[in-house]
mmCIF file of C-alpha atoms and ligand atoms in Angstrom:
data_model
loop_
_atom_site.group_PDB
_atom_site.id
_atom_site.type_symbol
_atom_site.label_atom_id
_atom_site.label_comp_id
_atom_site.label_asym_id
_atom_site.label_seq_id
_atom_site.Cartn_x
_atom_site.Cartn_y
_atom_site.Cartn_z
ATOM 1 C CA MET A 25 23.183 -128.377 161.133
ATOM 2 C CA LYS A 26 24.635 -125.757 158.800
ATOM 3 C CA THR A 27 22.038 -123.216 159.827
ATOM 4 C CA LYS A 28 23.953 -120.116 158.711
ATOM 5 C CA GLU A 29 24.503 -121.530 155.248
ATOM 6 C CA LEU A 30 20.851 -122.566 154.940
ATOM 7 C CA ILE A 31 19.679 -119.101 155.861
ATOM 8 C CA SER A 32 22.038 -117.400 153.459
ATOM 9 C CA THR A 33 21.033 -119.717 150.573
ATOM 10 C CA ALA A 34 17.325 -119.211 151.270
ATOM 11 C CA LYS A 35 17.801 -115.443 151.319
ATOM 12 C CA ALA A 36 19.804 -115.534 148.087
ATOM 13 C CA MET A 37 17.006 -117.493 146.388
ATOM 14 C CA VAL A 38 14.629 -114.555 146.799
ATOM 15 C CA ALA A 39 17.103 -111.647 146.687
ATOM 16 C CA ASN A 40 17.261 -108.735 144.248
ATOM 17 C CA HIS A 41 13.695 -109.165 142.974
ATOM 18 C CA LYS A 42 14.708 -112.317 141.139
ATOM 19 C CA GLY A 43 12.762 -115.570 141.111
ATOM 20 C CA ILE A 44 13.234 -119.299 140.743
ATOM 21 C CA LEU A 45 12.763 -121.063 137.443
ATOM 22 C CA ALA A 46 11.047 -124.443 137.722
ATOM 23 C CA MET A 47 12.440 -126.621 134.923
ATOM 24 C CA ASP A 48 12.062 -129.851 136.854
ATOM 25 C CA GLU A 49 9.231 -131.553 135.026
ATOM 26 C CA SER A 50 9.427 -135.292 135.553
ATOM 27 C CA ASN A 51 9.841 -137.329 132.368
ATOM 28 C CA PRO A 52 6.115 -138.179 132.164
ATOM 29 C CA THR A 53 5.142 -134.505 132.614
ATOM 30 C CA CYS A 54 7.744 -133.229 130.164
ATOM 31 C CA ASN A 55 6.662 -135.911 127.682
ATOM 32 C CA LYS A 56 3.026 -134.841 128.035
ATOM 33 C CA ARG A 57 3.973 -131.237 127.183
ATOM 34 C CA PHE A 58 6.085 -132.405 124.240
ATOM 35 C CA ALA A 59 3.306 -134.713 122.997
ATOM 36 C CA LYS A 60 0.827 -131.814 122.870
ATOM 37 C CA LEU A 61 3.134 -130.105 120.375
ATOM 38 C CA GLY A 62 4.057 -133.256 118.481
ATOM 39 C CA ILE A 63 7.664 -133.168 119.752
ATOM 40 C CA PRO A 64 9.235 -136.649 120.021
ATOM 41 C CA GLN A 65 9.541 -137.714 123.658
ATOM 42 C CA THR A 66 13.181 -138.752 123.886
ATOM 43 C CA PRO A 67 15.962 -138.150 126.434
ATOM 44 C CA GLU A 68 17.923 -136.297 123.702
ATOM 45 C CA LEU A 69 15.133 -133.822 122.999
ATOM 46 C CA ARG A 70 14.504 -133.284 126.695
ATOM 47 C CA ARG A 71 18.229 -132.527 126.949
ATOM 48 C CA ASP A 72 18.138 -130.161 123.947
ATOM 49 C CA TYR A 73 15.185 -128.348 125.452
ATOM 50 C CA ARG A 74 16.881 -127.907 128.824
ATOM 51 C CA GLU A 75 20.081 -126.753 127.098
ATOM 52 C CA MET A 76 18.050 -124.104 125.275
ATOM 53 C CA ILE A 77 16.781 -122.874 128.648
ATOM 54 C CA VAL A 78 20.039 -122.738 130.625
ATOM 55 C CA SER A 79 22.013 -121.180 127.787
ATOM 56 C CA THR A 80 19.642 -118.222 127.459
ATOM 57 C CA ALA A 81 21.843 -115.147 127.708
ATOM 58 C CA GLY A 82 20.934 -112.790 130.533
ATOM 59 C CA LEU A 83 18.689 -115.273 132.342
ATOM 60 C CA ASN A 84 20.625 -114.533 135.532
ATOM 61 C CA GLU A 85 19.376 -110.920 135.454
ATOM 62 C CA SER A 86 15.993 -112.141 136.688
ATOM 63 C CA ILE A 87 16.504 -115.750 137.802
ATOM 64 C CA SER A 88 18.222 -116.550 141.113
ATOM 65 C CA GLY A 89 17.847 -120.322 141.061
ATOM 66 C CA ALA A 90 16.709 -123.124 138.768
ATOM 67 C CA ILE A 91 15.075 -126.398 139.795
ATOM 68 C CA LEU A 92 16.361 -129.299 137.739
ATOM 69 C CA PHE A 93 15.175 -132.887 137.320
ATOM 70 C CA ASP A 94 17.390 -135.895 138.079
ATOM 71 C CA GLU A 95 17.678 -136.878 134.411
ATOM 72 C CA THR A 96 19.014 -133.422 133.533
ATOM 73 C CA ILE A 97 21.835 -133.409 136.089
ATOM 74 C CA HIS A 98 23.174 -136.606 134.563
ATOM 75 C CA GLN A 99 23.140 -135.113 131.077
ATOM 76 C CA GLN A 100 25.621 -132.677 129.562
ATOM 77 C CA LEU A 101 25.451 -129.667 127.319
ATOM 78 C CA LYS A 102 26.809 -130.008 123.792
ATOM 79 C CA ASP A 103 30.159 -128.623 124.955
ATOM 80 C CA GLU A 104 30.215 -131.408 127.587
ATOM 81 C CA SER A 105 29.816 -129.078 130.550
ATOM 82 C CA SER A 106 27.300 -130.147 133.181
ATOM 83 C CA PHE A 107 23.970 -128.418 133.679
ATOM 84 C CA ILE A 108 24.908 -127.749 137.297
ATOM 85 C CA ASP A 109 28.191 -126.044 136.338
ATOM 86 C CA VAL A 110 26.583 -123.885 133.667
ATOM 87 C CA LEU A 111 24.081 -122.554 136.170
ATOM 88 C CA ILE A 112 26.717 -121.959 138.843
ATOM 89 C CA ASN A 113 28.992 -120.170 136.353
ATOM 90 C CA ASN A 114 26.077 -117.904 135.455
ATOM 91 C CA GLY A 115 25.374 -117.036 139.084
ATOM 92 C CA ILE A 116 22.185 -119.129 139.207
ATOM 93 C CA ILE A 117 21.811 -121.447 142.208
ATOM 94 C CA PRO A 118 21.095 -125.021 141.108
ATOM 95 C CA GLY A 119 18.408 -127.032 142.850
ATOM 96 C CA ILE A 120 16.574 -130.278 142.218
ATOM 97 C CA LYS A 121 13.147 -131.852 142.541
ATOM 98 C CA VAL A 122 13.427 -134.817 144.904
ATOM 99 C CA ASP A 123 9.870 -136.030 145.217
ATOM 100 C CA GLY A 124 8.807 -139.078 143.244
ATOM 101 C CA GLY A 125 5.438 -137.771 142.084
ATOM 102 C CA THR A 126 1.970 -138.472 143.390
ATOM 103 C CA VAL A 127 -0.108 -141.628 143.785
ATOM 104 C CA ALA A 128 -3.615 -142.266 145.122
ATOM 105 C CA LEU A 129 -3.793 -142.001 148.908
ATOM 106 C CA ALA A 130 -4.768 -145.381 150.347
ATOM 107 C CA GLY A 131 -8.402 -145.370 151.397
ATOM 108 C CA HIS A 132 -8.924 -142.025 149.630
ATOM 109 C CA PRO A 133 -8.902 -142.882 145.939
ATOM 110 C CA GLU A 134 -9.694 -139.323 144.805
ATOM 111 C CA GLU A 135 -6.795 -137.808 146.727
ATOM 112 C CA LYS A 136 -3.048 -137.822 146.325
ATOM 113 C CA ILE A 137 0.017 -138.435 148.443
ATOM 114 C CA THR A 138 3.531 -137.720 147.241
ATOM 115 C CA GLU A 139 6.092 -140.534 147.160
ATOM 116 C CA GLY A 140 9.874 -140.352 147.344
ATOM 117 C CA MET A 141 10.922 -140.722 150.989
ATOM 118 C CA ASP A 142 12.790 -143.993 150.402
ATOM 119 C CA ASN A 143 16.534 -143.482 150.537
ATOM 120 C CA LEU A 144 15.993 -139.701 150.585
ATOM 121 C CA ARG A 145 18.754 -139.041 153.136
ATOM 122 C CA ASN A 146 21.366 -140.730 150.907
ATOM 123 C CA ARG A 147 20.091 -139.043 147.770
ATOM 124 C CA LEU A 148 20.254 -135.643 149.465
ATOM 125 C CA ASN A 149 23.845 -136.229 150.545
ATOM 126 C CA GLU A 150 24.750 -137.170 146.970
ATOM 127 C CA TYR A 151 23.013 -134.085 145.594
ATOM 128 C CA ALA A 152 24.771 -131.849 148.118
ATOM 129 C CA LYS A 153 28.139 -133.267 146.981
ATOM 130 C CA MET A 154 27.211 -132.465 143.375
ATOM 131 C CA GLY A 155 26.714 -128.795 144.263
ATOM 132 C CA LEU A 156 22.917 -128.681 144.439
ATOM 133 C CA ARG A 157 21.907 -126.246 147.168
ATOM 134 C CA PHE A 158 18.153 -126.507 147.312
ATOM 135 C CA THR A 159 15.415 -129.017 146.568
ATOM 136 C CA LYS A 160 11.697 -129.127 145.894
ATOM 137 C CA TRP A 161 8.939 -131.456 147.066
ATOM 138 C CA ARG A 162 5.411 -130.988 145.733
ATOM 139 C CA ALA A 163 2.299 -132.142 147.561
ATOM 140 C CA VAL A 164 -1.025 -131.976 145.745
ATOM 141 C CA ILE A 165 -4.353 -131.093 147.339
ATOM 142 C CA ILE A 166 -7.485 -131.470 145.234
ATOM 143 C CA ILE A 167 -10.672 -129.526 145.888
ATOM 144 C CA GLY A 168 -13.858 -131.506 145.231
ATOM 145 C CA ASN A 169 -17.240 -132.276 146.746
ATOM 146 C CA ASP A 170 -16.054 -133.802 150.017
ATOM 147 C CA ILE A 171 -12.364 -133.256 149.601
ATOM 148 C CA PRO A 172 -9.741 -132.484 150.702
ATOM 149 C CA SER A 173 -10.049 -134.725 153.724
ATOM 150 C CA GLN A 174 -8.213 -133.949 156.937
ATOM 151 C CA THR A 175 -6.393 -137.263 156.424
ATOM 152 C CA CYS A 176 -4.988 -136.143 153.084
ATOM 153 C CA ILE A 177 -3.931 -132.730 154.378
ATOM 154 C CA GLU A 178 -2.230 -134.205 157.428
ATOM 155 C CA ALA A 179 -0.470 -136.995 155.536
ATOM 156 C CA ASN A 180 0.937 -134.546 153.011
ATOM 157 C CA ALA A 181 1.917 -131.976 155.642
ATOM 158 C CA HIS A 182 3.705 -134.649 157.673
ATOM 159 C CA THR A 183 5.608 -135.830 154.598
ATOM 160 C CA LEU A 184 6.541 -132.294 153.561
ATOM 161 C CA ALA A 185 7.982 -131.665 157.017
ATOM 162 C CA ARG A 186 9.925 -134.962 157.039
ATOM 163 C CA TYR A 187 11.373 -134.031 153.664
ATOM 164 C CA ALA A 188 12.233 -130.501 154.815
ATOM 165 C CA ALA A 189 13.957 -131.717 157.977
ATOM 166 C CA LEU A 190 16.077 -134.197 155.995
ATOM 167 C CA CYS A 191 17.096 -131.472 153.529
ATOM 168 C CA GLN A 192 18.238 -129.150 156.274
ATOM 169 C CA GLU A 193 20.192 -131.973 157.897
ATOM 170 C CA ALA A 194 22.052 -132.307 154.569
ATOM 171 C CA GLY A 195 22.661 -128.542 154.399
ATOM 172 C CA ILE A 196 20.155 -128.089 151.575
ATOM 173 C CA VAL A 197 17.317 -125.547 151.532
ATOM 174 C CA PRO A 198 13.902 -127.172 151.078
ATOM 175 C CA ILE A 199 11.269 -125.587 148.896
ATOM 176 C CA VAL A 200 8.052 -126.736 150.553
ATOM 177 C CA GLU A 201 5.296 -126.895 147.942
ATOM 178 C CA PRO A 202 1.758 -127.692 149.039
ATOM 179 C CA GLU A 203 -0.212 -127.062 145.845
ATOM 180 C CA VAL A 204 -3.972 -126.648 146.043
ATOM 181 C CA LEU A 205 -4.998 -127.361 142.469
ATOM 182 C CA MET A 206 -6.959 -124.930 140.312
ATOM 183 C CA ASP A 207 -8.955 -127.719 138.655
ATOM 184 C CA GLY A 208 -12.694 -127.578 139.353
ATOM 185 C CA ASP A 209 -15.530 -125.092 139.585
ATOM 186 C CA HIS A 210 -14.926 -124.048 143.202
ATOM 187 C CA THR A 211 -14.926 -120.371 144.161
ATOM 188 C CA MET A 212 -11.960 -118.275 145.199
ATOM 189 C CA GLU A 213 -13.395 -118.300 148.728
ATOM 190 C CA ARG A 214 -13.224 -122.091 148.795
ATOM 191 C CA CYS A 215 -9.621 -121.993 147.580
ATOM 192 C CA PHE A 216 -8.874 -119.526 150.400
ATOM 193 C CA GLU A 217 -10.438 -121.764 153.027
ATOM 194 C CA VAL A 218 -8.633 -124.903 151.859
ATOM 195 C CA THR A 219 -5.263 -123.185 151.364
ATOM 196 C CA GLU A 220 -5.444 -121.603 154.804
ATOM 197 C CA GLN A 221 -6.146 -124.975 156.385
ATOM 198 C CA VAL A 222 -3.356 -126.630 154.410
ATOM 199 C CA LEU A 223 -0.797 -123.957 155.301
ATOM 200 C CA HIS A 224 -1.674 -124.040 159.004
ATOM 201 C CA THR A 225 -1.266 -127.821 159.001
ATOM 202 C CA VAL A 226 2.022 -127.662 157.086
ATOM 203 C CA PHE A 227 3.551 -125.042 159.399
ATOM 204 C CA ASN A 228 2.372 -126.968 162.428
ATOM 205 C CA GLN A 229 4.242 -130.026 161.138
ATOM 206 C CA LEU A 230 7.316 -127.999 160.193
ATOM 207 C CA TYR A 231 7.373 -126.703 163.759
ATOM 208 C CA LYS A 232 6.870 -130.126 165.313
ATOM 209 C CA GLN A 233 9.649 -131.612 163.214
ATOM 210 C CA GLY A 234 12.119 -128.840 164.007
ATOM 211 C CA VAL A 235 12.467 -127.273 160.572
ATOM 212 C CA VAL A 236 14.308 -123.942 160.645
ATOM 213 C CA LEU A 237 11.823 -121.588 159.034
ATOM 214 C CA GLU A 238 14.547 -119.063 158.159
ATOM 215 C CA GLY A 239 16.206 -121.732 156.011
ATOM 216 C CA MET A 240 13.287 -122.731 153.768
ATOM 217 C CA ILE A 241 11.149 -121.296 150.983
ATOM 218 C CA LEU A 242 7.387 -121.781 150.729
ATOM 219 C CA LYS A 243 5.992 -122.453 147.269
ATOM 220 C CA PRO A 244 2.214 -122.108 147.448
ATOM 221 C CA ASN A 245 -0.608 -121.593 144.990
ATOM 222 C CA MET A 246 -2.189 -118.176 144.672
ATOM 223 C CA ILE A 247 -5.747 -117.875 145.971
ATOM 224 C CA VAL A 248 -7.744 -118.179 142.761
ATOM 225 C CA PRO A 249 -11.167 -119.420 141.670
ATOM 226 C CA GLY A 250 -11.288 -122.866 140.044
ATOM 227 C CA LEU A 251 -10.617 -122.849 136.320
ATOM 228 C CA ALA A 252 -14.249 -123.808 135.658
ATOM 229 C CA CYS A 253 -15.771 -121.407 138.198
ATOM 230 C CA LYS A 254 -18.277 -119.008 136.618
ATOM 231 C CA LYS A 255 -17.075 -116.087 138.724
ATOM 232 C CA GLN A 256 -13.500 -115.226 137.834
ATOM 233 C CA ASP A 257 -12.346 -112.665 140.373
ATOM 234 C CA SER A 258 -10.337 -109.631 139.342
ATOM 235 C CA ILE A 259 -6.560 -109.427 139.513
ATOM 236 C CA ASP A 260 -6.737 -107.137 142.553
ATOM 237 C CA GLU A 261 -9.205 -109.452 144.311
ATOM 238 C CA VAL A 262 -6.863 -112.385 143.795
ATOM 239 C CA ALA A 263 -3.932 -110.314 145.067
ATOM 240 C CA ASP A 264 -5.830 -109.234 148.192
ATOM 241 C CA ALA A 265 -7.136 -112.721 148.995
ATOM 242 C CA THR A 266 -3.725 -114.314 148.472
ATOM 243 C CA VAL A 267 -1.891 -111.891 150.733
ATOM 244 C CA LYS A 268 -4.631 -112.090 153.372
ATOM 245 C CA CYS A 269 -4.412 -115.882 153.447
ATOM 246 C CA LEU A 270 -0.611 -115.905 153.610
ATOM 247 C CA LEU A 271 -0.550 -113.295 156.390
ATOM 248 C CA ARG A 272 -2.780 -115.559 158.458
ATOM 249 C CA ALA A 273 -0.795 -118.735 157.938
ATOM 250 C CA VAL A 274 2.862 -118.102 157.064
ATOM 251 C CA PRO A 275 5.219 -117.183 159.926
ATOM 252 C CA ALA A 276 7.267 -114.023 159.483
ATOM 253 C CA ALA A 277 10.482 -116.031 159.920
ATOM 254 C CA VAL A 278 10.095 -117.532 156.435
ATOM 255 C CA PRO A 279 12.326 -115.458 154.125
ATOM 256 C CA GLY A 280 10.402 -115.944 150.919
ATOM 257 C CA ILE A 281 7.225 -117.134 149.297
ATOM 258 C CA ALA A 282 7.699 -118.169 145.672
ATOM 259 C CA PHE A 283 4.435 -118.907 143.900
ATOM 260 C CA LEU A 284 3.829 -121.746 141.481
ATOM 261 C CA SER A 285 1.794 -120.794 138.421
ATOM 262 C CA GLY A 286 -0.395 -123.901 138.416
ATOM 263 C CA GLY A 287 -1.881 -123.481 134.952
ATOM 264 C CA GLN A 288 -2.532 -119.730 134.958
ATOM 265 C CA SER A 289 -1.596 -118.026 131.712
ATOM 266 C CA PRO A 290 1.866 -116.443 131.801
ATOM 267 C CA GLU A 291 0.405 -112.933 131.574
ATOM 268 C CA LEU A 292 -2.135 -113.488 134.349
ATOM 269 C CA ALA A 293 0.483 -115.017 136.658
ATOM 270 C CA SER A 294 2.692 -111.944 136.152
ATOM 271 C CA ALA A 295 -0.232 -109.533 136.575
ATOM 272 C CA ARG A 296 -1.392 -111.152 139.815
ATOM 273 C CA LEU A 297 2.112 -111.256 141.323
ATOM 274 C CA ASN A 298 2.535 -107.643 140.271
ATOM 275 C CA ALA A 299 -0.741 -106.596 141.923
ATOM 276 C CA MET A 300 0.371 -108.182 145.200
ATOM 277 C CA ASN A 301 3.606 -106.255 145.120
ATOM 278 C CA VAL A 302 1.930 -102.981 144.066
ATOM 279 C CA ARG A 303 -0.521 -103.232 146.943
ATOM 280 C CA PHE A 304 1.569 -104.763 149.714
ATOM 281 C CA LYS A 305 5.291 -104.512 148.965
ATOM 282 C CA ASN A 306 7.269 -103.213 151.964
ATOM 283 C CA LYS A 307 4.342 -104.081 154.240
ATOM 284 C CA LEU A 308 5.047 -107.816 154.307
ATOM 285 C CA PRO A 309 7.431 -109.871 156.437
ATOM 286 C CA TRP A 310 8.579 -112.087 153.526
ATOM 287 C CA GLU A 311 9.616 -111.574 149.906
ATOM 288 C CA LEU A 312 6.801 -112.327 147.458
ATOM 289 C CA SER A 313 8.447 -114.046 144.535
ATOM 290 C CA PHE A 314 7.850 -116.602 141.810
ATOM 291 C CA SER A 315 8.907 -120.139 141.073
ATOM 292 C CA PHE A 316 6.967 -120.575 137.879
ATOM 293 C CA GLY A 317 7.272 -123.495 135.505
ATOM 294 C CA ARG A 318 4.714 -123.187 132.737
ATOM 295 C CA ALA A 319 4.201 -119.435 133.209
ATOM 296 C CA ILE A 320 7.855 -118.871 132.282
ATOM 297 C CA GLN A 321 8.518 -121.745 129.912
ATOM 298 C CA GLN A 322 5.356 -122.281 127.886
ATOM 299 C CA PRO A 323 5.780 -119.547 125.247
ATOM 300 C CA ALA A 324 9.401 -120.628 124.723
ATOM 301 C CA LEU A 325 8.425 -124.294 124.453
ATOM 302 C CA ASP A 326 5.739 -123.441 121.888
ATOM 303 C CA ILE A 327 8.285 -121.565 119.762
ATOM 304 C CA TRP A 328 11.118 -124.090 120.155
ATOM 305 C CA ASN A 329 8.869 -126.975 119.153
ATOM 306 C CA GLY A 330 11.727 -129.456 119.103
ATOM 307 C CA ASN A 331 13.577 -127.627 116.345
ATOM 308 C CA GLU A 332 17.173 -126.400 116.677
ATOM 309 C CA LYS A 333 16.559 -123.509 114.314
ATOM 310 C CA ASN A 334 14.002 -121.986 116.711
ATOM 311 C CA VAL A 335 16.396 -121.794 119.666
ATOM 312 C CA THR A 336 17.179 -118.068 119.427
ATOM 313 C CA GLU A 337 13.517 -117.042 119.199
ATOM 314 C CA ALA A 338 12.565 -119.405 122.007
ATOM 315 C CA GLN A 339 15.301 -117.944 124.219
ATOM 316 C CA LYS A 340 13.975 -114.453 123.542
ATOM 317 C CA ALA A 341 10.527 -115.548 124.734
ATOM 318 C CA LEU A 342 11.980 -117.172 127.851
ATOM 319 C CA TYR A 343 14.079 -114.112 128.654
ATOM 320 C CA HIS A 344 11.036 -111.892 128.165
ATOM 321 C CA ARG A 345 8.870 -113.837 130.626
ATOM 322 C CA ALA A 346 11.643 -113.863 133.202
ATOM 323 C CA VAL A 347 12.004 -110.081 132.867
ATOM 324 C CA CYS A 348 8.223 -109.581 133.155
ATOM 325 C CA ASN A 349 8.290 -111.466 136.452
ATOM 326 C CA LEU A 350 11.309 -109.524 137.705
ATOM 327 C CA ALA A 351 9.197 -106.412 137.084
ATOM 328 C CA ALA A 352 6.153 -108.014 138.751
ATOM 329 C CA ARG A 353 8.185 -108.594 141.887
ATOM 330 C CA GLN A 354 8.752 -104.861 142.052
ATOM 331 C CA GLY A 355 5.184 -103.891 141.189
ATOM 332 C CA GLU A 356 6.477 -102.505 137.888
ATOM 333 C CA TYR A 357 4.926 -104.934 135.426
ATOM 334 C CA ASN A 358 2.251 -103.726 133.014
ATOM 335 C CA SER A 359 0.555 -105.140 129.940
ATOM 336 C CA GLU A 360 2.584 -102.786 127.703
ATOM 337 C CA MET A 361 5.586 -104.967 128.466
ATOM 338 C CA GLU A 362 3.878 -107.786 126.570
ATOM 339 C CA LYS A 363 4.130 -105.764 123.346
ATOM 340 C CA GLU A 364 7.871 -105.258 123.574
HETATM 341 P P1 LIG B 410 3.925 -124.429 137.367
HETATM 342 O O1 LIG B 410 4.365 -122.996 137.579
HETATM 343 O O2 LIG B 410 3.831 -124.803 135.921
HETATM 344 O O3 LIG B 410 2.721 -124.763 138.175
HETATM 345 O O4 LIG B 410 5.107 -125.328 137.900
HETATM 346 C C1 LIG B 410 5.637 -125.047 139.111
HETATM 347 C C2 LIG B 410 6.077 -126.278 139.737
HETATM 348 O O5 LIG B 410 7.239 -126.410 140.043
HETATM 349 C C3 LIG B 410 5.100 -127.337 140.008
HETATM 350 O O6 LIG B 410 5.648 -128.268 140.882
#
């Protein structure tokens, strides 16, 4: 195994206060976001949108890596360069989502399991040849009345570890993403309890399956109350609960934790990441970073709206969010930045 290379890639993904941009929406997810804005859901417009993102000047000042989707790596920019090359030339490490999305878990119709293990070894070898240096696999855990079940947590943890081990065998850094969803009216305490259980189970499986912790990145949810919960805890309470949970469950050997945004507003995601770094930076064994999708892209997508003439303004919005999160990683973000 190329352990040295894995470790150096994983470190580079969370170095210099930069974060990872998730632009790996599957076609159905990307189409859903386009549909909300009345943007036609075509391969060409998905390509145009992704070109707008990767050609944003200065993105590399705050973004270390970008997660692409399979469709995108087979498309080209208008000047016929490949998306992978453009990122590499800008000093951004290219990665790719390799999971196949979620389906109902057999016998547990309210819960999800992630598909995509078939032929994964061959796909990873192909991706490595194309220059992709990291991958992402997302598992989804839903909080409800009697869920998550132990079965669902274990099945997803086992799959995440199988995926991670295969990636490392191919010399690719796995981003391990067990996402506890924000949907529901559960409390922050319930999110804490479930996330802690999930993370313990995931790291147990990673250990059993021989995954090198120094050569992976964890992409978890923050510890937050459900979107419909009456009590919405403060930014500092979320920061404290999140760090407390991670300290209990994430081994110090992991180089970086890069949060997903999960449906938080862009400003709140930045503020919460910032609060964690204000309160705990330099006291933690791992880098606390971001791998946001919506919380970086949404304002830019709203402005772009499928129209070429909005590209420059959309890029400004994208650049701005990336810079806000660069600041949040250093505990230097504040709401004044939103007025700039
Ligand atoms: P969000 O930040 O929009 O949750 O996306 C992150 C991601 O990659 C989900 O898999």
